[in-house]
Coordinates of C-alpha atoms in Angstrom, one line a residue:
Chain A
M1 CA 48.6 -17.7 38.6
S2 CA 47.9 -16.1 35.5
H3 CA 45.6 -17.2 32.5
I4 CA 47.9 -17.3 29.4
Y5 CA 46.2 -17.6 25.9
L6 CA 48.7 -18.6 23.1
L7 CA 47.8 -18.0 19.5
S8 CA 49.5 -18.2 16.1
P9 CA 48.6 -14.9 13.8
S10 CA 51.7 -15.4 11.5
S11 CA 53.7 -18.1 10.5
A12 CA 52.9 -21.6 10.7
V13 CA 54.7 -23.3 13.6
R14 CA 57.3 -25.6 12.4
D15 CA 59.3 -26.6 15.8
K16 CA 56.4 -28.1 17.6
A17 CA 58.9 -29.7 20.5
A18 CA 59.6 -26.0 21.4
L19 CA 56.1 -25.0 21.5
R20 CA 55.3 -28.1 24.0
R21 CA 58.5 -26.9 25.9
G22 CA 57.3 -23.5 26.4
V23 CA 54.0 -24.6 27.5
K24 CA 55.2 -26.8 30.1
R25 CA 57.8 -24.0 31.5
L26 CA 54.9 -21.9 31.5
E27 CA 52.5 -24.1 33.4
A28 CA 55.7 -25.3 35.7
A29 CA 55.8 -21.4 36.6
G30 CA 52.3 -21.8 37.7
H31 CA 50.4 -20.2 34.9
Q32 CA 47.1 -21.6 33.2
V33 CA 48.0 -22.0 29.8
E34 CA 45.1 -22.2 26.9
V35 CA 46.5 -23.2 23.4
D36 CA 44.3 -21.9 20.8
A37 CA 42.5 -24.7 18.7
H38 CA 44.1 -23.7 15.7
A39 CA 47.6 -22.7 17.0
L40 CA 49.2 -25.5 15.0
N41 CA 47.2 -24.9 11.7
R42 CA 49.3 -24.7 8.5
D43 CA 48.2 -23.3 5.4
T44 CA 51.0 -23.1 3.1
R45 CA 53.6 -20.9 5.1
F46 CA 51.0 -19.3 7.4
A47 CA 49.3 -20.5 10.4
G48 CA 46.1 -21.1 8.6
T49 CA 44.3 -19.3 6.3
D50 CA 43.6 -15.3 6.9
T51 CA 40.0 -16.3 8.2
E52 CA 41.4 -18.7 10.5
R53 CA 44.0 -16.7 11.8
L54 CA 41.5 -13.8 12.1
A55 CA 39.2 -16.1 14.1
A56 CA 41.8 -17.1 16.3
I57 CA 42.6 -13.4 17.2
K58 CA 38.9 -13.0 18.0
R59 CA 39.1 -15.9 20.3
A60 CA 41.9 -14.6 22.3
A61 CA 40.1 -11.1 22.6
A62 CA 37.2 -12.8 23.8
S63 CA 39.1 -15.2 26.1
G64 CA 39.2 -13.3 29.1
A65 CA 43.0 -13.9 29.7
D66 CA 45.7 -12.0 31.5
T67 CA 48.2 -12.4 28.9
V68 CA 47.7 -13.3 25.0
M69 CA 50.7 -14.2 23.6
T70 CA 51.9 -15.4 20.1
T71 CA 53.5 -19.1 19.6
R72 CA 55.9 -17.2 17.2
G73 CA 56.4 -14.3 14.7
G74 CA 57.4 -14.9 11.0
Y75 CA 55.0 -13.1 8.6
G76 CA 51.3 -12.7 8.2
L77 CA 49.9 -10.2 10.2
S78 CA 50.3 -7.5 7.4
R79 CA 47.9 -9.1 5.6
L80 CA 45.2 -9.0 8.3
L81 CA 45.6 -5.5 9.4
P82 CA 42.5 -4.0 7.5
A83 CA 40.0 -6.8 9.1
L84 CA 41.6 -7.0 12.7
P85 CA 38.9 -7.0 15.3
Y86 CA 39.8 -3.4 16.7
K87 CA 36.9 -3.1 19.2
A88 CA 37.2 -6.6 20.8
I89 CA 40.8 -6.2 21.1
A90 CA 40.3 -2.6 22.7
K91 CA 37.7 -4.2 24.8
S92 CA 40.0 -7.0 26.1
I93 CA 42.9 -4.5 27.1
D94 CA 40.4 -2.4 28.9
K95 CA 39.5 -5.5 30.8
G96 CA 43.2 -6.0 31.8
T97 CA 44.6 -8.5 29.2
H98 CA 48.1 -7.9 28.2
W99 CA 49.1 -8.6 24.4
V100 CA 52.5 -9.7 24.1
G101 CA 54.7 -10.6 20.9
F102 CA 57.5 -9.6 18.8
S103 CA 58.9 -9.4 15.1
D104 CA 56.0 -9.9 12.8
F105 CA 53.9 -9.0 15.8
T106 CA 54.9 -5.2 15.6
A107 CA 52.5 -4.7 12.6
F108 CA 49.6 -5.5 15.2
S109 CA 50.7 -3.5 17.9
L110 CA 51.4 -0.3 15.9
A111 CA 47.9 -1.0 14.1
V112 CA 46.1 -1.5 17.4
M113 CA 48.2 1.6 19.0
T114 CA 47.0 3.8 15.8
K115 CA 43.5 2.4 15.7
T116 CA 42.5 2.0 19.1
R117 CA 45.0 4.3 21.2
R118 CA 45.6 1.1 23.6
V119 CA 48.9 -0.2 24.7
T120 CA 50.2 -3.7 24.0
W121 CA 53.7 -5.3 24.9
A122 CA 56.9 -6.0 22.9
G123 CA 58.0 -9.1 24.4
P124 CA 58.8 -12.9 24.4
A125 CA 57.2 -15.5 22.2
V126 CA 56.7 -19.2 23.1
V127 CA 58.8 -21.0 20.5
E128 CA 61.6 -18.6 20.4
D129 CA 61.8 -17.8 24.3
F130 CA 59.8 -20.0 26.8
G131 CA 60.7 -22.9 24.4
A132 CA 64.4 -22.3 23.8
L133 CA 66.3 -25.5 24.3
D134 CA 68.7 -24.1 26.9
G135 CA 66.1 -22.7 29.0
V136 CA 64.2 -19.4 29.3
D137 CA 66.8 -16.2 29.4
E138 CA 66.6 -15.2 33.3
I139 CA 66.1 -11.4 32.5
T140 CA 63.3 -12.5 29.9
D141 CA 61.7 -14.6 32.5
L142 CA 61.8 -11.8 35.4
C143 CA 60.6 -9.0 33.0
F144 CA 57.8 -11.3 31.9
D145 CA 56.9 -12.5 35.7
D146 CA 56.7 -8.6 36.7
L147 CA 54.3 -8.0 33.9
M148 CA 52.1 -10.9 35.0
T149 CA 52.2 -9.7 38.4
H150 CA 51.5 -6.1 37.4
M151 CA 54.9 -5.0 38.8
S152 CA 56.3 -4.1 35.6
E153 CA 57.1 -0.3 36.2
G154 CA 59.9 0.4 33.7
T155 CA 63.3 -1.1 32.6
G156 CA 67.0 0.2 32.6
W157 CA 70.1 -1.0 30.7
R158 CA 73.9 -0.2 30.4
I159 CA 74.4 1.8 27.4
G160 CA 77.0 2.1 24.8
K161 CA 80.1 4.1 25.5
D162 CA 79.7 6.3 22.6
D163 CA 76.2 6.9 23.8
P164 CA 74.9 10.2 24.9
T165 CA 74.8 10.6 28.9
A166 CA 73.4 12.9 31.4
F167 CA 70.0 13.8 30.0
S168 CA 66.5 13.0 30.7
A169 CA 62.9 13.7 28.9
Q170 CA 59.6 13.4 30.3
G171 CA 56.4 12.5 28.8
L172 CA 57.7 10.8 25.7
T173 CA 55.6 8.1 23.8
L174 CA 57.3 4.8 23.5
W175 CA 56.6 2.7 20.5
G176 CA 58.6 0.8 17.8
G177 CA 59.6 -2.7 17.4
N178 CA 60.8 -4.5 14.1
L179 CA 62.4 -2.0 11.7
S180 CA 61.4 -4.1 9.0
M181 CA 57.8 -4.3 10.2
I182 CA 57.9 -0.6 11.0
T183 CA 59.1 0.5 7.7
S184 CA 56.3 -1.6 6.0
L185 CA 53.7 0.3 7.5
V186 CA 55.0 3.8 6.4
G187 CA 52.4 5.4 4.2
T188 CA 49.4 3.1 5.3
P189 CA 46.7 3.7 7.9
Y190 CA 48.5 1.5 10.4
L191 CA 51.5 3.5 11.5
P192 CA 50.9 5.9 14.6
A193 CA 51.7 9.4 14.0
V194 CA 54.1 9.9 17.3
T195 CA 55.2 13.1 18.2
R196 CA 57.7 13.4 20.9
G197 CA 58.6 9.8 20.7
A198 CA 60.8 7.4 22.1
L199 CA 61.2 4.8 19.3
F200 CA 62.9 1.6 19.8
I201 CA 63.9 -0.8 17.0
E202 CA 65.6 -4.2 16.3
D203 CA 66.1 -6.3 13.2
V204 CA 67.2 -9.8 12.2
A205 CA 69.1 -11.0 9.0
E206 CA 69.1 -7.4 7.5
A207 CA 72.3 -6.0 6.4
P208 CA 73.7 -3.0 7.6
Y209 CA 72.8 -1.2 4.3
R210 CA 69.5 -2.3 4.4
I211 CA 69.1 -1.0 7.9
E212 CA 70.5 2.4 6.7
R213 CA 67.8 2.2 4.0
M214 CA 64.9 1.8 6.2
L215 CA 66.3 4.4 8.5
T216 CA 66.7 7.0 5.5
Q217 CA 62.6 6.1 4.9
L218 CA 61.9 7.0 8.3
L219 CA 64.0 10.3 7.8
H220 CA 62.8 11.2 4.5
A221 CA 59.2 10.4 6.0
G222 CA 59.4 13.1 8.6
I223 CA 59.4 10.1 11.6
L224 CA 62.7 10.6 12.8
A225 CA 62.1 14.2 13.3
N226 CA 59.6 13.5 15.5
Q227 CA 61.5 11.0 18.1
R228 CA 63.5 12.4 21.0
V229 CA 65.1 9.2 21.6
I230 CA 65.9 6.4 19.5
F231 CA 66.5 3.0 21.1
L232 CA 68.6 0.5 19.0
G233 CA 68.2 -2.9 20.2
A234 CA 69.8 -6.3 18.6
F235 CA 70.7 -6.2 15.0
N236 CA 72.0 -9.9 14.3
R237 CA 72.2 -12.6 12.0
F238 CA 73.1 -11.0 8.9
T239 CA 75.9 -11.8 6.5
A240 CA 78.7 -9.5 5.8
S241 CA 79.3 -9.0 2.2
P242 CA 82.7 -8.5 0.5
Q243 CA 80.9 -5.2 -0.9
D244 CA 80.5 -3.6 2.8
R245 CA 84.5 -2.9 3.2
G246 CA 84.0 -1.6 6.7
Y247 CA 80.3 -0.4 6.2
G248 CA 78.7 -2.3 9.1
L249 CA 76.4 -1.3 11.9
K250 CA 79.0 1.3 13.6
A251 CA 78.8 3.2 10.3
V252 CA 74.9 2.9 10.1
I253 CA 74.8 4.4 13.7
A254 CA 77.1 7.4 13.2
W255 CA 75.1 8.0 9.9
L256 CA 71.7 8.0 11.9
R257 CA 73.6 10.3 14.6
T258 CA 74.3 12.9 11.7
H259 CA 70.8 12.7 10.4
T260 CA 68.7 13.0 13.7
K261 CA 68.3 15.3 16.5
A262 CA 67.2 12.5 18.7
R263 CA 69.4 10.9 21.3
V264 CA 70.4 7.7 19.8
I265 CA 71.1 5.2 22.8
T266 CA 72.3 1.6 21.9
G267 CA 72.3 -1.9 23.9
L268 CA 68.6 -2.1 24.5
P269 CA 68.1 -5.3 25.5
F270 CA 65.8 -6.5 22.6
G271 CA 65.3 -8.2 19.5
H272 CA 65.8 -11.8 18.2
V273 CA 68.0 -12.5 21.1
P274 CA 67.2 -14.4 24.3
T275 CA 67.5 -11.3 26.5
K276 CA 64.2 -9.2 26.1
V277 CA 62.6 -6.8 28.3
L278 CA 59.1 -6.4 27.9
L279 CA 58.2 -3.0 26.6
P280 CA 54.5 -1.1 26.5
V281 CA 54.0 -0.2 23.1
G282 CA 52.1 3.3 22.9
Q283 CA 52.6 3.8 26.6
T284 CA 54.0 7.0 27.9
V285 CA 57.2 7.0 29.7
D286 CA 59.8 9.1 31.2
V287 CA 63.7 8.5 30.0
A288 CA 66.6 9.2 32.1
A289 CA 70.2 8.6 31.3
T290 CA 72.9 9.1 34.1
G291 CA 76.4 7.7 33.9
R292 CA 76.3 4.4 32.0
E293 CA 72.9 3.5 32.5
V294 CA 69.5 4.5 31.0
L295 CA 66.1 4.1 32.6
V296 CA 62.8 3.9 30.9
L297 CA 59.9 4.5 33.3
W298 CA 56.3 4.2 32.9
S299 CA 53.4 4.5 35.0
H300 CA 50.9 1.9 36.2
D301 CA 48.3 2.9 34.1
H302 CA 49.3 1.2 30.7
T303 CA 46.0 0.8 29.1
H304 CA 45.8 3.7 27.0
A305 CA 48.2 4.8 24.3
H306 CA 49.2 8.4 24.2
H307 CA 50.0 10.1 21.0
H308 CA 48.7 13.0 19.2
Chain B
M1 CA 77.5 7.8 -32.9
S2 CA 76.3 8.6 -29.3
H3 CA 78.0 10.4 -26.5
I4 CA 77.4 8.2 -23.3
Y5 CA 78.6 9.3 -19.9
L6 CA 79.2 6.4 -17.3
L7 CA 79.1 7.6 -13.4
S8 CA 78.9 5.4 -10.5
P9 CA 75.9 7.0 -8.1
S10 CA 75.4 3.9 -5.9
S11 CA 77.8 1.1 -4.9
A12 CA 81.5 0.8 -5.5
V13 CA 82.6 -1.0 -8.7
R14 CA 84.1 -4.2 -7.6
D15 CA 84.3 -5.9 -11.2
K16 CA 86.5 -3.5 -12.6
A17 CA 87.3 -6.2 -15.6
A18 CA 83.6 -6.0 -16.5
L19 CA 83.4 -2.1 -16.6
R20 CA 86.1 -2.3 -19.0
R21 CA 84.5 -4.8 -21.1
G22 CA 81.3 -2.8 -21.0
V23 CA 83.2 0.1 -22.2
K24 CA 84.9 -1.5 -24.9
R25 CA 81.4 -2.9 -26.3
L26 CA 80.0 0.3 -26.3
E27 CA 83.0 1.8 -28.1
A28 CA 83.0 -0.9 -30.8
A29 CA 79.5 -0.4 -31.4
G30 CA 80.4 3.2 -32.5
H31 CA 79.6 5.3 -29.2
Q32 CA 81.9 7.8 -27.6
V33 CA 82.1 6.7 -23.9
E34 CA 83.1 9.3 -21.2
V35 CA 83.8 7.6 -18.2
D36 CA 83.3 9.9 -14.8
A37 CA 86.6 10.3 -13.2
H38 CA 85.4 9.2 -9.9
A39 CA 83.6 6.4 -11.7
L40 CA 85.8 3.7 -9.6
N41 CA 86.0 5.7 -6.5
R42 CA 85.5 3.9 -3.0
D43 CA 84.2 5.0 0.3
T44 CA 83.3 1.8 2.3
R45 CA 80.6 0.4 0.0
F46 CA 79.8 3.4 -1.7
A47 CA 81.4 4.6 -5.1
G48 CA 82.7 7.6 -3.1
T49 CA 81.5 9.8 -0.2
D50 CA 77.9 11.3 -0.6
T51 CA 79.5 14.4 -1.5
E52 CA 81.5 13.0 -4.4
R53 CA 78.6 11.1 -5.8
L54 CA 76.4 14.0 -6.1
A55 CA 79.4 15.9 -7.7
A56 CA 79.5 13.1 -10.3
I57 CA 75.8 13.4 -10.9
K58 CA 76.2 17.1 -11.4
R59 CA 79.0 16.8 -14.0
A60 CA 76.9 14.0 -15.6
A61 CA 73.9 16.4 -15.9
A62 CA 76.4 19.2 -17.3
S63 CA 78.0 16.8 -19.7
G64 CA 75.6 17.3 -22.7
A65 CA 75.9 13.4 -23.4
D66 CA 73.1 11.7 -25.1
T67 CA 72.9 9.2 -22.6
V68 CA 74.1 9.2 -19.0
M69 CA 74.1 5.4 -17.8
T70 CA 75.0 4.0 -14.4
T71 CA 78.0 1.8 -13.9
R72 CA 76.1 -0.6 -11.6
G73 CA 73.2 -0.3 -9.1
G74 CA 73.7 -1.6 -5.4
Y75 CA 72.8 0.9 -2.7
G76 CA 73.7 4.5 -2.3
L77 CA 70.9 6.7 -4.1
S78 CA 68.4 6.8 -1.3
R79 CA 70.8 8.9 0.8
L80 CA 71.3 11.3 -1.8
L81 CA 67.7 12.4 -2.7
P82 CA 67.3 15.3 -0.8
A83 CA 70.4 16.9 -2.3
L84 CA 70.2 15.6 -6.2
P85 CA 70.4 18.6 -8.5
Y86 CA 66.9 18.4 -9.9
K87 CA 67.1 21.7 -11.9
A88 CA 70.3 20.7 -13.7
I89 CA 69.1 17.0 -14.0
A90 CA 65.8 18.3 -15.7
K91 CA 67.7 20.8 -17.9
S92 CA 69.7 17.7 -19.5
I93 CA 66.6 16.1 -20.1
D94 CA 65.2 19.0 -21.9
K95 CA 68.3 19.1 -23.8
G96 CA 67.8 15.4 -24.8
T97 CA 69.9 13.6 -22.3
H98 CA 68.4 10.0 -21.8
W99 CA 69.4 9.1 -17.9
V100 CA 69.4 5.0 -17.9
G101 CA 70.0 2.8 -15.1
F102 CA 68.1 -0.1 -12.9
S103 CA 67.7 -1.4 -9.5
D104 CA 69.0 1.3 -7.1
F105 CA 68.6 4.0 -9.7
T106 CA 64.7 3.2 -9.3
A107 CA 65.1 5.9 -6.0
F108 CA 66.7 8.2 -8.8
S109 CA 64.1 7.9 -11.4
L110 CA 61.1 8.3 -9.2
A111 CA 62.7 11.3 -7.4
V112 CA 63.1 13.0 -10.7
M113 CA 59.5 12.2 -11.9
T114 CA 58.4 13.5 -8.8
K115 CA 60.3 16.6 -8.7
T116 CA 60.7 17.5 -11.8
R117 CA 58.0 15.7 -14.0
R118 CA 60.8 14.5 -16.4
V119 CA 61.4 11.2 -17.8
T120 CA 64.3 9.1 -17.3
W121 CA 64.7 5.3 -18.6
A122 CA 64.6 1.8 -16.7
G123 CA 67.2 0.0 -18.4
P124 CA 70.8 -1.9 -18.7
A125 CA 73.9 -0.6 -16.6
V126 CA 77.3 -1.1 -17.8
V127 CA 78.8 -3.9 -15.5
E128 CA 75.7 -6.4 -15.2
D129 CA 74.8 -6.0 -18.8
F130 CA 77.2 -4.4 -21.5
G131 CA 80.1 -5.8 -19.3
A132 CA 78.6 -9.7 -18.9
L133 CA 81.2 -12.1 -19.6
D134 CA 79.2 -14.1 -22.1
G135 CA 78.3 -10.9 -24.1
V136 CA 75.5 -8.6 -23.9
D137 CA 71.9 -10.0 -24.4
E138 CA 70.6 -9.3 -27.6
I139 CA 67.2 -8.0 -26.9
T140 CA 68.9 -5.7 -24.2
D141 CA 71.3 -4.4 -27.1
L142 CA 68.6 -3.8 -29.6
C143 CA 66.5 -2.0 -27.3
F144 CA 69.6 0.2 -26.1
D145 CA 70.1 0.7 -29.8
D146 CA 66.6 2.1 -30.5
L147 CA 66.9 4.6 -27.8
M148 CA 70.4 5.6 -29.1
T149 CA 69.1 6.2 -32.5
H150 CA 65.7 7.6 -31.1
M151 CA 63.5 5.0 -32.6
S152 CA 62.5 3.6 -29.2
E153 CA 58.6 3.9 -29.8
G154 CA 57.3 1.0 -27.5
T155 CA 57.9 -2.8 -26.3
G156 CA 56.0 -5.9 -26.5
W157 CA 56.1 -9.3 -25.0
R158 CA 54.6 -13.0 -24.6
I159 CA 52.6 -12.6 -21.6
G160 CA 51.6 -15.6 -19.0
K161 CA 48.9 -18.3 -20.0
D162 CA 47.0 -17.0 -17.0
D163 CA 47.5 -13.4 -17.7
P164 CA 44.0 -11.4 -18.6
T165 CA 43.9 -10.9 -22.7
A166 CA 42.0 -8.7 -25.1
F167 CA 42.1 -5.3 -23.3
S168 CA 43.5 -2.1 -24.0
A169 CA 44.0 1.2 -22.1
Q170 CA 45.1 4.6 -23.4
G171 CA 47.3 7.3 -21.6
L172 CA 48.4 5.4 -18.6
T173 CA 51.5 6.5 -16.8
L174 CA 54.1 4.2 -16.8
W175 CA 56.4 4.1 -13.6
G176 CA 58.3 1.5 -11.4
G177 CA 61.4 -0.4 -11.0
N178 CA 62.8 -2.3 -8.3
L179 CA 60.0 -3.1 -5.9
S180 CA 62.4 -2.7 -2.6
M181 CA 63.3 0.7 -4.0
I182 CA 59.9 1.5 -4.6
T183 CA 58.4 0.7 -1.2
S184 CA 61.3 2.5 0.4
L185 CA 60.1 5.7 -0.8
V186 CA 56.4 5.4 0.3
G187 CA 55.6 8.0 2.7
T188 CA 58.4 10.1 1.5
P189 CA 58.4 13.1 -1.0
Y190 CA 60.2 11.2 -3.8
L191 CA 57.5 8.7 -4.7
P192 CA 55.3 10.2 -7.6
A193 CA 51.4 10.1 -6.8
V194 CA 50.4 8.4 -10.0
T195 CA 46.5 8.0 -10.9
R196 CA 45.8 5.8 -14.0
G197 CA 49.2 3.8 -13.8
A198 CA 51.0 1.3 -15.3
L199 CA 53.2 0.2 -12.6
F200 CA 56.3 -2.1 -13.3
I201 CA 58.0 -4.0 -10.7
E202 CA 60.7 -6.4 -10.5
D203 CA 63.2 -7.8 -7.4
V204 CA 66.1 -9.5 -6.7
A205 CA 67.1 -11.6 -3.7
E206 CA 63.6 -11.2 -1.9
A207 CA 61.6 -14.2 -0.8
P208 CA 58.2 -14.5 -1.9
Y209 CA 56.7 -13.4 1.4
R210 CA 58.6 -10.3 1.4
I211 CA 57.5 -9.5 -2.1
E212 CA 54.2 -10.0 -0.7
R213 CA 54.9 -7.6 2.3
M214 CA 55.8 -5.1 -0.1
L215 CA 52.9 -5.3 -2.4
T216 CA 50.4 -5.4 1.0
Q217 CA 52.5 -2.0 1.8
L218 CA 51.5 -0.6 -1.8
L219 CA 48.0 -1.9 -1.0
H220 CA 47.5 -0.1 2.1
A221 CA 49.0 2.8 0.9
G222 CA 46.4 3.1 -1.7
I223 CA 48.9 3.0 -4.4
L224 CA 47.7 -0.2 -6.1
A225 CA 44.1 1.0 -6.2
N226 CA 45.7 3.8 -8.6
Q227 CA 46.8 1.5 -11.2
R228 CA 45.4 -0.1 -14.4
V229 CA 48.1 -2.2 -15.1
I230 CA 50.7 -4.1 -12.9
F231 CA 53.7 -5.5 -15.2
L232 CA 55.6 -8.2 -13.5
G233 CA 59.1 -8.5 -14.4
A234 CA 61.6 -10.9 -13.0
F235 CA 61.7 -12.0 -9.4
N236 CA 64.7 -14.2 -8.9
R237 CA 68.0 -15.2 -7.0
F238 CA 65.9 -16.0 -3.6
T239 CA 66.4 -19.1 -1.7
A240 CA 63.1 -21.2 -0.8
S241 CA 62.8 -21.8 2.8
P242 CA 61.4 -25.0 4.3
Q243 CA 58.6 -22.5 6.1
D244 CA 57.2 -21.6 2.6
R245 CA 55.7 -25.1 1.7
G246 CA 54.2 -24.2 -1.3
Y247 CA 54.2 -20.3 -0.8
G248 CA 56.1 -19.4 -4.2
L249 CA 55.7 -16.3 -6.5
K250 CA 52.5 -18.2 -7.9
A251 CA 50.9 -17.5 -4.3
V252 CA 51.9 -14.0 -4.3
I253 CA 50.5 -13.4 -7.8
A254 CA 47.3 -15.4 -7.0
W255 CA 46.9 -13.0 -3.8
L256 CA 47.8 -9.7 -5.7
R257 CA 45.1 -10.3 -8.3
T258 CA 42.4 -11.1 -5.6
H259 CA 43.5 -7.5 -4.1
T260 CA 43.6 -5.4 -6.8
K261 CA 41.5 -4.3 -10.1
A262 CA 44.5 -3.7 -12.0
R263 CA 45.3 -6.2 -14.6
V264 CA 48.3 -8.2 -13.7
I265 CA 50.4 -9.0 -16.5
T266 CA 53.6 -11.3 -16.2
G267 CA 56.7 -11.8 -18.2
L268 CA 58.0 -8.3 -18.5
P269 CA 61.5 -8.6 -19.8
F270 CA 62.9 -6.6 -17.2
G271 CA 64.8 -7.2 -13.9
H272 CA 68.0 -8.6 -12.7
V273 CA 68.4 -10.7 -15.6
P274 CA 70.1 -10.5 -19.0
T275 CA 66.9 -9.5 -21.1
K276 CA 66.0 -5.9 -20.1
V277 CA 63.8 -3.7 -22.4
L278 CA 64.0 -0.1 -22.0
L279 CA 61.2 1.7 -20.2
P280 CA 60.4 5.4 -19.9
V281 CA 59.7 5.9 -16.3
G282 CA 56.9 8.8 -15.9
Q283 CA 55.8 8.6 -19.6
T284 CA 52.3 8.4 -20.8
V285 CA 51.6 5.1 -22.6
D286 CA 48.9 2.7 -24.4
V287 CA 48.7 -0.9 -23.4
A288 CA 47.0 -3.1 -25.7
A289 CA 46.9 -7.0 -25.1
T290 CA 45.6 -9.2 -28.0
G291 CA 46.0 -13.2 -27.6
R292 CA 49.0 -13.9 -26.0
E293 CA 51.0 -10.6 -26.4
V294 CA 51.0 -7.4 -24.7
L295 CA 52.2 -4.2 -26.3
V296 CA 53.1 -0.9 -24.4
L297 CA 53.6 2.1 -26.7
W298 CA 54.9 5.3 -26.1
S299 CA 54.8 8.4 -28.3
H300 CA 57.9 10.1 -29.5
D301 CA 57.9 12.8 -26.9
H302 CA 59.4 11.5 -24.0
T303 CA 60.8 14.3 -22.1
H304 CA 58.0 15.0 -20.0
A305 CA 56.7 12.8 -17.0
H306 CA 52.7 13.0 -16.8
H307 CA 51.1 12.3 -13.6
H308 CA 48.6 13.9 -11.7

């Protein structure tokens, strides 16, 4: 049984029924779920004022929980980055707390990685995942259980047919998350300076040309040149435009491959989709592709982020 | 009579009738209009391949035209920035050519400002402005005429009722354009390092929270701190979301005012709207607000960009 602390650091929870379903499912799985007193707050589009959301993060850091998880993403962490309680967060991680979330949470993960060199987890949120009407995705659930039971050692998936095969790389720094959030941190003190990186990215409701524009920013900022591998998760829920005329995700991936020496691997089960593996952000990993599968392995020691 | 050279450095022209209307109107106004041979090219969503669009820019730079203007914006200049013919562009500007455009063209203007310290112009495009079904906006037309006849010395407009009044500042560097494009250059070698700036911004089809996220990036990157004035143009064509609950542009402006010492002035007639003043990007300007009006004045010498 794990102690899970839920908080809302970003957008206000609108689907309260989904939150209740998620809490019930986590409890049914044997976890002790503690919901932050302000998790259902609302201040316009945010889950409370900046001050209230910062206070919730402080309570979560002091909770002693095994896992701190967000109710949902949305928007709101960018504004809080200068004021995050980095020391308290680092201390909680050193004591064994896993911080888990995705989407807007990317800003939190990368800022914590940059400022404290600690590892947080890209993974599910309550409303979108555990509260889903048709149940939790099986793989998401299994990966989450692995983390809860300290069995999380790596992940693997079937890669795309045009992806590079038969290679391996050791000692890479795994990092990334939502591409819009990553690019929104370029040029700020909250983006880690990763060398020998394994960058994973996903995004939702962004047209292919916008994904390319963001990748172009990472290219021109010198960030792509420091990656050995780039993992592409889901890019979905965008509307094709009559302007596109065949300029889709395939064209973006082809463009990316001509502009980076990093191996571009597709099919990562992560993003705004039901199936999400959990990924330690800031963790040193080994990557190996054989045949049509890729494995990403991390050690048991996933407290400290390694980057130089 | 001016010699106007039209090219398509970004997205492919879909509305060819609007382009024809625009050309006819410019010719009717007494200009000699030269349309680049590849202005109607298409390669998926782009107006030709990268190589073809770069060649068009080179032809425009060598054209000896009084004005080089884009047919339209869209997307496509970001990819070209490392390969732009900066020397040829600078030479054309030194010989008196005005380069005019907006939206995606912001990437071109800011890269040219950074790499060559030359001034380009934020202003109309042919399809959206001169080709508009219901005619060219009168103010846009007058401002364009002023530039054509070398009478462009400044601009002024009625400011918002909550804006600061009764102030003046001399020797500021005017720069800016489309906010999405500006933020897409943060951290790259194509964003000018402006101190004592007068930053103007506009955007289209971006929700208020996204505008705030972009401003947050400029804040955290230290860019807002170097601005004395921020001019807000039009932010339009976005869809309000049920999540917003009162979080609109007013909330973004209020947030901006609490996070910068720069004077935030609204109402700039510029953006994805019919009325566009022409603004010299990189030019030294004086700014004066009196009562409900603001004036932005530049000297006759608008060849070289001044920034430190």
